[in-house]
Coordinates of C-alpha atoms and ligand atoms in Angstrom, one line a residue:
X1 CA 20.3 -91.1 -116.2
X2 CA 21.3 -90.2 -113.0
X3 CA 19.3 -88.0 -110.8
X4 CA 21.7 -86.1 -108.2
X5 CA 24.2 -84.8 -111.2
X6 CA 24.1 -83.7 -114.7
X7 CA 24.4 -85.2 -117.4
X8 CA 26.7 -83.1 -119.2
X9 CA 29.2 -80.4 -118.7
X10 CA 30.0 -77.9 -121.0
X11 CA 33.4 -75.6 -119.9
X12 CA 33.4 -71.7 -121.7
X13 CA 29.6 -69.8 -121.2
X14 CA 30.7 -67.6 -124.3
X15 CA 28.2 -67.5 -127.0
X16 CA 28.6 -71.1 -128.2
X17 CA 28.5 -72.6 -124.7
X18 CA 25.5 -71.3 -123.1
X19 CA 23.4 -71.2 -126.8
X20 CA 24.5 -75.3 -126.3
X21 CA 24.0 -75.6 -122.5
X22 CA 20.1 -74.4 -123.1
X23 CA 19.4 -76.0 -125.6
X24 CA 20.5 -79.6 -124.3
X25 CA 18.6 -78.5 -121.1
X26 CA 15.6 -77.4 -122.7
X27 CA 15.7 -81.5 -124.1
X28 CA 15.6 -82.7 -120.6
X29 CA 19.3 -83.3 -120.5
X30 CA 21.0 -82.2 -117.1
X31 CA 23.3 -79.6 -118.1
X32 CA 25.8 -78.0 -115.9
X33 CA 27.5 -74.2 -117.4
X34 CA 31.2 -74.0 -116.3
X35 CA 33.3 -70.6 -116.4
X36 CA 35.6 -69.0 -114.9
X37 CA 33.7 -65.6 -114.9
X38 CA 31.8 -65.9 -111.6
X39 CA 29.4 -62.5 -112.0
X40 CA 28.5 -64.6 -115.4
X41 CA 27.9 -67.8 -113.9
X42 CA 25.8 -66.1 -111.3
X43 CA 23.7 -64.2 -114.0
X44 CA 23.2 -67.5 -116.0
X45 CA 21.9 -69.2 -112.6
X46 CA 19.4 -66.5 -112.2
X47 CA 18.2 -67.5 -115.2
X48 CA 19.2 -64.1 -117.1
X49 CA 21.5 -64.4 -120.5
X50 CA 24.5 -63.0 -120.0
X51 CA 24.3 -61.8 -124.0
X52 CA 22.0 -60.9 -126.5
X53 CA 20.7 -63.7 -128.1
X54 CA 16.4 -63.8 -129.6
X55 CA 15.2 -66.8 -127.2
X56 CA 17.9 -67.6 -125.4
X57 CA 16.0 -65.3 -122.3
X58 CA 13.5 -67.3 -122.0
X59 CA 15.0 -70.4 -122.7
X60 CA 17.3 -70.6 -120.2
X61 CA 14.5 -68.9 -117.5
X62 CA 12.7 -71.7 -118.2
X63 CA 15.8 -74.4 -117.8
X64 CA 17.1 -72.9 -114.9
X65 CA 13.4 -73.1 -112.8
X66 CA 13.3 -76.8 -113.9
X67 CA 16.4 -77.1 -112.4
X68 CA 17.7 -79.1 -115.7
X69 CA 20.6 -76.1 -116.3
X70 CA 22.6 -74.9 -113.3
X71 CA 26.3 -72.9 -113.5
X72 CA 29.3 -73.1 -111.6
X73 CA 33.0 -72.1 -111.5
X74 CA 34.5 -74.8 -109.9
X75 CA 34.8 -76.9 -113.0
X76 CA 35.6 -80.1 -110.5
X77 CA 32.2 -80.8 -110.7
X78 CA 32.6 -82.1 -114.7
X79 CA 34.6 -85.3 -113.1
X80 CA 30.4 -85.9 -112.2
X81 CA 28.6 -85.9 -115.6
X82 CA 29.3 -88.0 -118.5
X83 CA 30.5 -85.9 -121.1
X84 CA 32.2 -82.3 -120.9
X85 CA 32.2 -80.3 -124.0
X86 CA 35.0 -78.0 -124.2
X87 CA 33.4 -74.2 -125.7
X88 CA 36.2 -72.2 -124.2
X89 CA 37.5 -69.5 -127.1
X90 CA 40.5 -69.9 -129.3
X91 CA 41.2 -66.1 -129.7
X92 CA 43.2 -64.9 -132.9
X93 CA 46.8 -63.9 -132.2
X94 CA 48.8 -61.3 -134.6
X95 CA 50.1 -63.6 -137.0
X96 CA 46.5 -65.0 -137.6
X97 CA 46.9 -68.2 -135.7
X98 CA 44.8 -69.1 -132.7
X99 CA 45.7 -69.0 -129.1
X100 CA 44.9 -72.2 -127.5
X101 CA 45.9 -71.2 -123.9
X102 CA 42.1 -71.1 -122.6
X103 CA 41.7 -75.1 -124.2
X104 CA 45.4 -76.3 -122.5
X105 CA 44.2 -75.0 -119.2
X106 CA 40.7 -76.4 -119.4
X107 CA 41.9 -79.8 -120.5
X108 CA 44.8 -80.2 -117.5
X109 CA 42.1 -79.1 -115.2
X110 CA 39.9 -81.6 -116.9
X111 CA 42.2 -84.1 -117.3
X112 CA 43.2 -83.5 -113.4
X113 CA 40.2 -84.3 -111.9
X114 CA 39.4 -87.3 -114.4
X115 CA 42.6 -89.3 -112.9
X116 CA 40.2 -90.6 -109.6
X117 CA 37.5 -91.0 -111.7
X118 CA 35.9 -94.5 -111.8
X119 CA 34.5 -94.9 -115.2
X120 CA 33.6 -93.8 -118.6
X121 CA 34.3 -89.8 -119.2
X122 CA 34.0 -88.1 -123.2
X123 CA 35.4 -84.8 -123.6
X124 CA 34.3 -82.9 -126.7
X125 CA 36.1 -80.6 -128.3
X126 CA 33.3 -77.7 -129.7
X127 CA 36.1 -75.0 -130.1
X128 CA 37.4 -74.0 -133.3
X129 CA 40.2 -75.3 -133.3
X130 CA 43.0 -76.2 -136.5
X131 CA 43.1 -79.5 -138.1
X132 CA 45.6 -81.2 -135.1
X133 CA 44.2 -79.7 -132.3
X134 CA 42.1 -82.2 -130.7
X135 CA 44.6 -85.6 -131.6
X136 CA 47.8 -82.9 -130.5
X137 CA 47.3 -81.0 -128.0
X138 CA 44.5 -81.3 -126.4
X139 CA 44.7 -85.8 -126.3
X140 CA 48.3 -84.9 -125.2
X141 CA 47.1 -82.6 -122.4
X142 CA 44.3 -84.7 -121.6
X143 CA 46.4 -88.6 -121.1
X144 CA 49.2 -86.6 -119.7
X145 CA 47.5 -84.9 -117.1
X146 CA 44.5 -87.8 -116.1
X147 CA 47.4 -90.7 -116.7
X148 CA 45.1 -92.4 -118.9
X149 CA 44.7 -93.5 -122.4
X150 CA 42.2 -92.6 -124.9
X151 CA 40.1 -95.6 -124.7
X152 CA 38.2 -97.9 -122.2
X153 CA 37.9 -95.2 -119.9
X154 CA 38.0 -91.4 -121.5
X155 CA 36.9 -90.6 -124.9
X156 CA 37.8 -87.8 -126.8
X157 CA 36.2 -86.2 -130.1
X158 CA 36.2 -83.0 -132.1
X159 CA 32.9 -81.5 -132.6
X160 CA 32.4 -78.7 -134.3
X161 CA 29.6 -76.4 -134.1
X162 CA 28.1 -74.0 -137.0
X163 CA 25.7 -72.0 -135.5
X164 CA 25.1 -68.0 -136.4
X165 CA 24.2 -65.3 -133.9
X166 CA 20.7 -64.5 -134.2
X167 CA 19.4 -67.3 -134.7
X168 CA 21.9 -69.4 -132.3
X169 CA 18.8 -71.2 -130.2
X170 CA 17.2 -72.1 -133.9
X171 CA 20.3 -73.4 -135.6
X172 CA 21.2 -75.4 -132.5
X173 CA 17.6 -77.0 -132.4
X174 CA 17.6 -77.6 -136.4
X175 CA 21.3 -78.3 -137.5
X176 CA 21.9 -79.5 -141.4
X177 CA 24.3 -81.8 -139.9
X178 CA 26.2 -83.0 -136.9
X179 CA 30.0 -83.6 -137.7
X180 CA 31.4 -86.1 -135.1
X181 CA 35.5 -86.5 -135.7
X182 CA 37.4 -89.1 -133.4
X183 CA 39.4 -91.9 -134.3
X184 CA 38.0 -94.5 -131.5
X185 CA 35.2 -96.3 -132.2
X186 CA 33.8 -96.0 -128.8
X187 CA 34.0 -92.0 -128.2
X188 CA 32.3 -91.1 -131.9
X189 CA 29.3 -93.9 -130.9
X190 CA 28.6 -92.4 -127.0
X191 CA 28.4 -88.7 -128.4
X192 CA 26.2 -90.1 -131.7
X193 CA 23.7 -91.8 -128.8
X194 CA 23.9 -88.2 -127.0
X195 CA 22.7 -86.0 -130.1
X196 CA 19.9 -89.6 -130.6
X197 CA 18.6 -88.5 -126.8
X198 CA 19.0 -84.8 -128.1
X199 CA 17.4 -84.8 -131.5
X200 CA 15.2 -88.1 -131.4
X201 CA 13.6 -88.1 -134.8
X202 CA 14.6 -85.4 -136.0
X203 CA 18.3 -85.7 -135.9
X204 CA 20.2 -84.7 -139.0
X205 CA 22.3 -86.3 -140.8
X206 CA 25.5 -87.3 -138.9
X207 CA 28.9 -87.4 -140.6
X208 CA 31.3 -89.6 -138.5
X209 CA 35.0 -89.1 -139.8
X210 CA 38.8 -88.5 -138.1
X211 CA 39.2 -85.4 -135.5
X212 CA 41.6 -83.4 -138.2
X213 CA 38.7 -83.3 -140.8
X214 CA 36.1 -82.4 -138.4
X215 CA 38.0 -79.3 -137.5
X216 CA 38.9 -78.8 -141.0
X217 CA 35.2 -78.9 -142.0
X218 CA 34.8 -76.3 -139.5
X219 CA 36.9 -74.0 -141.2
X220 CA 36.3 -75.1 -144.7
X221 CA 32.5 -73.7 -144.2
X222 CA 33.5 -70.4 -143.0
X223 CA 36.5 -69.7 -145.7
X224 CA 33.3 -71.1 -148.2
X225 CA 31.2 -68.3 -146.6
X226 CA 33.9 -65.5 -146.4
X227 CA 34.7 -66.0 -150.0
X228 CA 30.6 -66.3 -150.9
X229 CA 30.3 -62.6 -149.8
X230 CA 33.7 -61.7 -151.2
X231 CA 32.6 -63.1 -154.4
X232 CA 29.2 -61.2 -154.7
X233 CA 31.1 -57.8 -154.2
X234 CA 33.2 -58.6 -156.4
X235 CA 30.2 -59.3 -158.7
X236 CA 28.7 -55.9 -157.4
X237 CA 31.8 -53.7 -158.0
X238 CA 31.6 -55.1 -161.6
X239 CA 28.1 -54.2 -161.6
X240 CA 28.3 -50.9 -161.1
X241 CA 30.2 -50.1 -163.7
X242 CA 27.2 -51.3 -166.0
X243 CA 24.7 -49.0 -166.5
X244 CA 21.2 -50.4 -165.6
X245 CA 22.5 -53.6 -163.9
X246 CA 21.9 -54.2 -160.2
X247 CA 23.5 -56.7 -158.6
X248 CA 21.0 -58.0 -156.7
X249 CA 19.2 -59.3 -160.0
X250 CA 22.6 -61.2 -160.6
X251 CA 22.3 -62.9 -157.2
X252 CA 19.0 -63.8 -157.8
X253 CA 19.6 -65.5 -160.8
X254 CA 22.8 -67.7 -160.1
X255 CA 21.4 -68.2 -156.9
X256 CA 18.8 -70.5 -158.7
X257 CA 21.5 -72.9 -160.1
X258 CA 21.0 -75.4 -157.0
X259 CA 25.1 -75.7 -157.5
X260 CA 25.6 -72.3 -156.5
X261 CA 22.6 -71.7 -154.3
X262 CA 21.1 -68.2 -153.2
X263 CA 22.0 -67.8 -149.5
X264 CA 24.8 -65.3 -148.3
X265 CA 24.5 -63.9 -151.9
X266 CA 24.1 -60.2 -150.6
X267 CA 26.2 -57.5 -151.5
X268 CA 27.7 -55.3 -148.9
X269 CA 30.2 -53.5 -146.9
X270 CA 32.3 -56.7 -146.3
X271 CA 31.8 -59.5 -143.9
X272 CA 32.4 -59.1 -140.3
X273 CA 31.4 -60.9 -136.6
X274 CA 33.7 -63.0 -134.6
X275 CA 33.8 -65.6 -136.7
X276 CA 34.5 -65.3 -140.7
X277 CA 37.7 -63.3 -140.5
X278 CA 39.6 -64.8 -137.5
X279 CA 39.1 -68.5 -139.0
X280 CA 40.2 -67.5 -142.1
X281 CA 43.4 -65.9 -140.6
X282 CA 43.7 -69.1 -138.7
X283 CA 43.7 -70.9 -142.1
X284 CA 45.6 -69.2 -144.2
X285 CA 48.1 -68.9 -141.1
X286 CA 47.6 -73.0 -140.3
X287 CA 48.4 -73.4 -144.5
X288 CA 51.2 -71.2 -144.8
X289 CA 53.2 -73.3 -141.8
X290 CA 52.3 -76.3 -144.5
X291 CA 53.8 -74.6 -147.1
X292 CA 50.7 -73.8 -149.0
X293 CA 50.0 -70.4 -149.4
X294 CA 46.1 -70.6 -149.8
X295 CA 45.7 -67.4 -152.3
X296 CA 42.2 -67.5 -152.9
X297 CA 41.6 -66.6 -149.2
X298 CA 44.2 -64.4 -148.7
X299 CA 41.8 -62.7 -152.0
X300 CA 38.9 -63.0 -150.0
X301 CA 40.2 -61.1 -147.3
X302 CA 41.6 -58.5 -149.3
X303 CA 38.6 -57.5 -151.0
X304 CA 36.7 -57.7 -147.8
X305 CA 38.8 -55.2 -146.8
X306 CA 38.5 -52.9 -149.8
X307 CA 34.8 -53.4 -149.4
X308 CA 35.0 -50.8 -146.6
X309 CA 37.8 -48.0 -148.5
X310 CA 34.6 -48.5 -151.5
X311 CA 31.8 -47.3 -149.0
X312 CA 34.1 -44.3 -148.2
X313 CA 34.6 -43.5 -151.7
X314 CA 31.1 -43.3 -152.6
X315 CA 30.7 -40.9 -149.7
X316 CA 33.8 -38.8 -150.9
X317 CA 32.6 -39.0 -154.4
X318 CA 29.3 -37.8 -153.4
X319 CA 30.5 -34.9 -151.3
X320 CA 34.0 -33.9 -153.3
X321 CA 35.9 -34.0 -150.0
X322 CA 35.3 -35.4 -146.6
X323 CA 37.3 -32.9 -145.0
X324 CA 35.2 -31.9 -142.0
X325 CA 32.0 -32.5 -143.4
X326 CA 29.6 -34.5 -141.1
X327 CA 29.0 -38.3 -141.8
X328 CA 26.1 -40.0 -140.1
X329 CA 26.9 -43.6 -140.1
X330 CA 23.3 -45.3 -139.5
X331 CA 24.1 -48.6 -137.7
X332 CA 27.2 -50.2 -136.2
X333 CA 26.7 -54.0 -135.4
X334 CA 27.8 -56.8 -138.1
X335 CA 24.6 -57.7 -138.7
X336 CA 21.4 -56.7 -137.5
X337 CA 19.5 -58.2 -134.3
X338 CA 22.7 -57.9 -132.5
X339 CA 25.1 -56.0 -130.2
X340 CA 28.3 -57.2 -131.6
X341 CA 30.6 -54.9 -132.9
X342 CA 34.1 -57.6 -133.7
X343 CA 35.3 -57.3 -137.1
X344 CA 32.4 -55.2 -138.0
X345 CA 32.4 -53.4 -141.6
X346 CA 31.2 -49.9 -140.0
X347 CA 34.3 -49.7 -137.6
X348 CA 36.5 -50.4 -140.9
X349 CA 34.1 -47.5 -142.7
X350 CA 34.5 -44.9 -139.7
X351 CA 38.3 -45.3 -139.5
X352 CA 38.3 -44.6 -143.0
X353 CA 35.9 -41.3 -142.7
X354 CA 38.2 -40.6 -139.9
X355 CA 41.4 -40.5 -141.9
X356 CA 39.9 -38.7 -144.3
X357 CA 39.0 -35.7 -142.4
X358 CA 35.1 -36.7 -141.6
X359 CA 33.3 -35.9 -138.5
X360 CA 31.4 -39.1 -138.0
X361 CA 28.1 -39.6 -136.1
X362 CA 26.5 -43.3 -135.3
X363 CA 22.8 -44.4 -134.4
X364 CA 22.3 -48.1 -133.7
X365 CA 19.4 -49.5 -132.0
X366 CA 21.6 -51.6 -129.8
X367 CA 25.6 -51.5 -130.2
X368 CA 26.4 -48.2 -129.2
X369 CA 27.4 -49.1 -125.7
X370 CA 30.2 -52.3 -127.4
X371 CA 31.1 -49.3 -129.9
X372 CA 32.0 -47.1 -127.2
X373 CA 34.1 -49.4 -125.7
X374 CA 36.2 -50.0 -128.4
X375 CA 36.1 -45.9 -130.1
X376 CA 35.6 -44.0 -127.1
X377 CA 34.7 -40.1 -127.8
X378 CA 36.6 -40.6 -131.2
X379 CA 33.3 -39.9 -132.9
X380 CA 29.4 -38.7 -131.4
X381 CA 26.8 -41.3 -130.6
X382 CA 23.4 -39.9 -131.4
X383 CA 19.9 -41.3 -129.2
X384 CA 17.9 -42.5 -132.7
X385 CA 18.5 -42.0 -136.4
X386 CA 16.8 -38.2 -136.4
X387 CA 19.3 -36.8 -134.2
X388 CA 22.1 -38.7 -136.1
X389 CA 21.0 -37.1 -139.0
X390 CA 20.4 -33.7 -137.8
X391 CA 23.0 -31.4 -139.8
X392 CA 24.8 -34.6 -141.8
X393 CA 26.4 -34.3 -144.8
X394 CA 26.0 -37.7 -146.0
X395 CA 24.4 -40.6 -144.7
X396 CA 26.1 -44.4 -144.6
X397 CA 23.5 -47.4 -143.5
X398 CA 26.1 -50.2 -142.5
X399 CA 23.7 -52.4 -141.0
X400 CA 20.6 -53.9 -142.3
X401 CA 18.3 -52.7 -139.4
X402 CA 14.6 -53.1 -140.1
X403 CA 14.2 -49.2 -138.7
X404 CA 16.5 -48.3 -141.6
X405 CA 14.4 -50.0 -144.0
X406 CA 11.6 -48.1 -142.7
X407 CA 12.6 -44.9 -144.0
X408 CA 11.5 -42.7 -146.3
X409 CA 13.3 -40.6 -148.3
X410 CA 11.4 -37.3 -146.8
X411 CA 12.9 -38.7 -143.2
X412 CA 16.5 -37.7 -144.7
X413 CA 15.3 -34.7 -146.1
X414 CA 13.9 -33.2 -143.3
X415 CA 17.0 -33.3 -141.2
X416 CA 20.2 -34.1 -143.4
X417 CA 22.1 -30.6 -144.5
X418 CA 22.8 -32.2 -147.5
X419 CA 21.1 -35.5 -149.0
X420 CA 24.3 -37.6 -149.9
X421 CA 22.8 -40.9 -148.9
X422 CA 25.4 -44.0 -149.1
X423 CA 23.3 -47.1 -148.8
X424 CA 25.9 -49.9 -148.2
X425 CA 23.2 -52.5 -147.2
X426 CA 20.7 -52.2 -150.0
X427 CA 17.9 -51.7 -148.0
X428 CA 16.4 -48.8 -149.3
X429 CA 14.4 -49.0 -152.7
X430 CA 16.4 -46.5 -155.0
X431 CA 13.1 -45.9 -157.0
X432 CA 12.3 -43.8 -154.2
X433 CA 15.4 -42.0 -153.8
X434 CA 16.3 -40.8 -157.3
X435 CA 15.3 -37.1 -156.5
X436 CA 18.3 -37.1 -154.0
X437 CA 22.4 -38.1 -154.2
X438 CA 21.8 -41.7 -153.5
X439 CA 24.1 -44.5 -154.1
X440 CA 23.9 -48.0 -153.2
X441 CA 26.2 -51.1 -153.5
X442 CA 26.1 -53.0 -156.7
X443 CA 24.2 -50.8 -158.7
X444 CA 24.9 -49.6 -162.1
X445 CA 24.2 -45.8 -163.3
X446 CA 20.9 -45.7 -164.6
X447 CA 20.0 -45.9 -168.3
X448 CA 18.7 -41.8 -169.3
Ligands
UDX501 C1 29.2 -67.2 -139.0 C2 28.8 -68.5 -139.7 O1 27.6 -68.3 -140.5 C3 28.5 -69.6 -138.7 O2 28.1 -70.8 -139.3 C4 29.7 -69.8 -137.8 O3 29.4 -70.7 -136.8 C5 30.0 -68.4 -137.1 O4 30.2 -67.5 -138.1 P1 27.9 -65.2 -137.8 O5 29.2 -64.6 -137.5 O6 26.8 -65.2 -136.7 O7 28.0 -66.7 -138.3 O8 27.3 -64.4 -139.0 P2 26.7 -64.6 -140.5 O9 25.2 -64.5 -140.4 O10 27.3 -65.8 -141.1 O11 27.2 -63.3 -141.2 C6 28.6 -63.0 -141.3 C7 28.8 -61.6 -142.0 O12 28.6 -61.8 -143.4 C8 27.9 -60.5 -141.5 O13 28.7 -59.3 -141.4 C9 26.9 -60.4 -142.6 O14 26.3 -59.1 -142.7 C10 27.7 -60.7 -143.8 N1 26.9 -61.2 -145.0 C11 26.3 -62.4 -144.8 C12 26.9 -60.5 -146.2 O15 27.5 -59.5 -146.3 N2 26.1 -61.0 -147.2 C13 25.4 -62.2 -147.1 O16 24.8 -62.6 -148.1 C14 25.5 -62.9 -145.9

C-alpha cells in the first residue's frame, strides 16, 4: 500500500459515497471523499457527517483523526489512488429515465487526468445506473477522454450498491452479497482482492457476471421491493373488507414460506425514499424504449400511489367532510430514524388533505426543517405531537416513529377536538383504541 496517497477514491459524498468512504476507511484503507460541494467536503474533513446517518458521526470522527479518510474537490488527486468509485447521482428526469450528466462529467474529468498516468487505474461504477450504462457511456467517456483502452492499463466495472438509510454503516459492513459486473478478466479480479482486504473472512458471497446484469440486478431488487409493499397493500385493502381479519396476521403467515419470506411485508401508506420509486420509473422508462411495457410495475406504482388517496379516505370517512376541518398529520419522513422527506407517503397524504379542503398540521421528531423546504407555509409545523394535536380533528401517523408508538390513547384524548385517529403505520394496538374512531391499515371491521 502506499503511504503518501490513498488507496481509493470515491467521486459524489451523497449518501452512498461517504456511507462507502467510512466504511473502507474505518478497515484501514486510505480513502479520499471527492465533491464538488466545497462547504460539504470541508464538513466531512472536520470529521462532522454532512447527513443523518446512526454511526456514521462517529465513524468518520474517528477516520478522519487517523488520518485514513480525508476530502477534497479537486478530483485530480484520484489520478493518485488505485481505484475511483464513481457515487455521483443519476437524478430522475420527467419521463422516468435517469439523468447521467453528473457521471459523463465525472468520467471525462476522470478519464482526463488518467491519460499521464503511469499504470494500473479501476474505475467503479457504484451509481445506479440502467443496464448499458457502464459498457456505453461511461467506457465511451472514459477511452475517449484518457486515450486508452479498457485493459492493461484502466479497468472498468459496475458495482452496485444496496444499502438502506438507517442502517447504511451496518449494511455496508455486513452485505448479503457483493455484485461485481465487468467483462475483463483483470478489472472484476483487482476490485474482488479490494472487498478480500475489506471484508477478510467475512466477505459474502461475491457474484462476478457482465456490467449490464450488474446494473440490472440493481434494479431488479428494488422493482422486487416496490412491488413487495405494493403487494401487501393490496393484500391489506382486501383485508379490510373482511370482518375480523388483519393483515398483519396474513404477513405473518406467508411470511414463513421461506419462498416468500417475511421482510418488507408491512402494510402501509405506500413506499417512498429516494430510491424505490425513481428506479422503478427508470425501469419501466429503460423497458418501454425496448419495447416492453413492464405492466406489473407500472401496477406497483399505481397502487403505491392509491395507497395515499386510501389514507385520506379513511380520514374523510371518519370525519364526513374534510372541508376545513383540522388534520394533524403525526410524522413526515419515509421511514423513521430519518430526515428524508423524497417520495415520502405523507407529502402524497397532505396534498390530498389539501385538495380536499383540510387544514393540515405536522409533528416529526426530525424532518420538519426538509418538509419546509419543499411545502413552505402551505400547512403549520407544530414543536411535538401535543401541540400538533391540540384542536385536530383527526389524526394521521405516516411514519413509524417509536414516540408514536408510545402513545396512549388518553394522550389523543386529552388534546384532539375530536378523536378520528387514522393509523396508516400500524403502530398503535387497536385493542386499546376501540372506545375512540380509530382505523388502521389492513384491518377488517370487527366481529360484534
Ligand atoms: C431502499 C432499498 O431497500 C435499498 O436496498 C436501496 O439501496 C435503496 O432503496 P431505503 O430507501 O433506505 O432503501 O428504504 P427501505 O427501508 O427499503 O424502505 C423503503 C420504503 O418502503 C419506506 O417508505 C418504507 O416505509 C416502506 N416499507 C418498507 C413498507 O411500507 N413496508 C415494508 O414492509 C418495508
Amino acid at each position: 500500500m502506499k503511504t503518501k496517497w490513498a488507496s481509493i477514491s470515491i467521486v459524489g459524498m451523497g449518501y452512498v459515497g461517504i456511507c462507502t468512504a467510512a466504511t473502507f476507511a474505518s478497515r484501514g484503507i486510505r480513502t479520499i471523499g471527492i465533491d464538488i460541494d466545497q462547504a460539504r467536503v470541508e464538513q466531512i474533513r472536520r470529521g462532522k457527517a454532512p447527513l443523518h446517518e446512526p454511526q456514521l458521526d462517529s465513524m468518520l470522527k474517528n477516520v478522519v483523526r487517523k488520518k485514513l479518510l480525508d476530502a477534497t474537490s479537486d478530483i485530480s488527486v484520484a489520478v493518485h489512488t488505485d481505484v475511483t468509485f464513481l457515487t455521483v447521482g443519476t437524478p430522475s428526469q420527467p419521463d422516468g429515465s435517469i439523468d447521467l450528466s453528473y457521471i459523463k462529467n465525472a468520467t471525462e474529468d476522470l478519464g482526463n487526468l488518467l491519460r499521464e498516468k503511469r499504470g494500473y487505474h479501476l474505475v467503479v461504477v457504484k451509481s445506479t445506473v440502467v443496464p448499458g450504462t457502464t459498457n456505453g457511456v461511461v467506457k465511451r467517456f472514459l477511452e475517449q477522454s484518457s486515450r486508452k483502452t479498457i485493459g492493461s492499463e484502466l479497468g472498468l466495472c459496475a458495482n452496485p450498491e444496496f444499502l438502506k438509510e438507517g442502517t447504511a454503516i451496518s449494511d455496508a459492513l455486513h452485505p448479503d452479497k457483493i455484485v461485481i459486473g465487468s467483462d475483463d478478466k483483470k478489472s472484476a479480479s483487482e476490485l474482488a482482492k479490494l472487498y478480500r482486504r475489506f471484508y477478510g473472512a467475512q466477505l459474502p458471497p461475491v457474484i462476478l457476471t457482465s456490467p449490464e446484469a450488474a446494473e440490472l440486478v440493481k434494479y431488479a431488487s428494488n422493482a422486487f421491493l416496490a412491488t413487495k409493499v405494493s403487494f401487501i397493500n393490496t393484500i391489506a385493502n382486501i383485508a379490510e373488507q373482511i370482518p375480523g381479519v388483519d393483515v398483519g396476521t396474513i404477513a405473518e403467515a406467508i411470511g414463513l414460506d421461506p419462498r416468500i419470506g417475511g421482510l418488507f411485508l408491512k402494510a402501509g401508506p405506500g413506499y417512498g425514499g429516494s430510491c424505490l420509486r425513481k428506479d422503478l420509473q427508470a425501469l419501466i422508462n429503460y423497458s418501454q424504449n425496448k419495447n416492453y411495457d413492464p405492466i406489473l410495475f407500472r401496477a406497483t406504482e399505481e397502487a403505491n400511489e392509491q395507497q395515499a388517496n386510501r389514507v385520506v379516505d379513511m380520514a374523510e370517512k371518519l370525519l364526513g367532510s374534510l372541508s376545513s376541518k383540522r388534520v394533524a398529520v403525526l410524522g413526515l419522513a419515509f421511514k423513521k430514524d430519518t430526515d428524508d422527506i423524497r417520495e415520502a407517503a405523507s407529502i402524497r397524504v397532505i396534498n390530498q388533505l389539501k385538495n380536499r379542503g383540510a387544514r393540515v398540521v405536522a409533528y416529526d421528531p426530525m424532518a420538519i426543517p426538509n418538509t419546509r423546504r419543499h411545502l413552505s407555509e402551505q400547512i403549520d409545523y407544530a414543536d411535538n405531537v401535543q401541540s400538533a394535536l391540540k384542536g385536530a380533528d383527526c389524526a394521521i401517523i405516516m411514519t413509524e416513529w417509536d414516540q408514536f408508538r408510545q402513545l396512549a390513547a388518553k394522550d389523543f384524548q386529552a388534546y384532539m377536538n375530536n378523536t378520528n385517529i387514522v393509523d396508516a403505520r400500524r403502530i398503535l394496538d387497536p385493542k386499546h383504541y376501540a372506545h375512540l374512531n380509530y382505523v388502521t391499515i389492513g384491518m377488517g371491521p370487527s366481529i360484534a
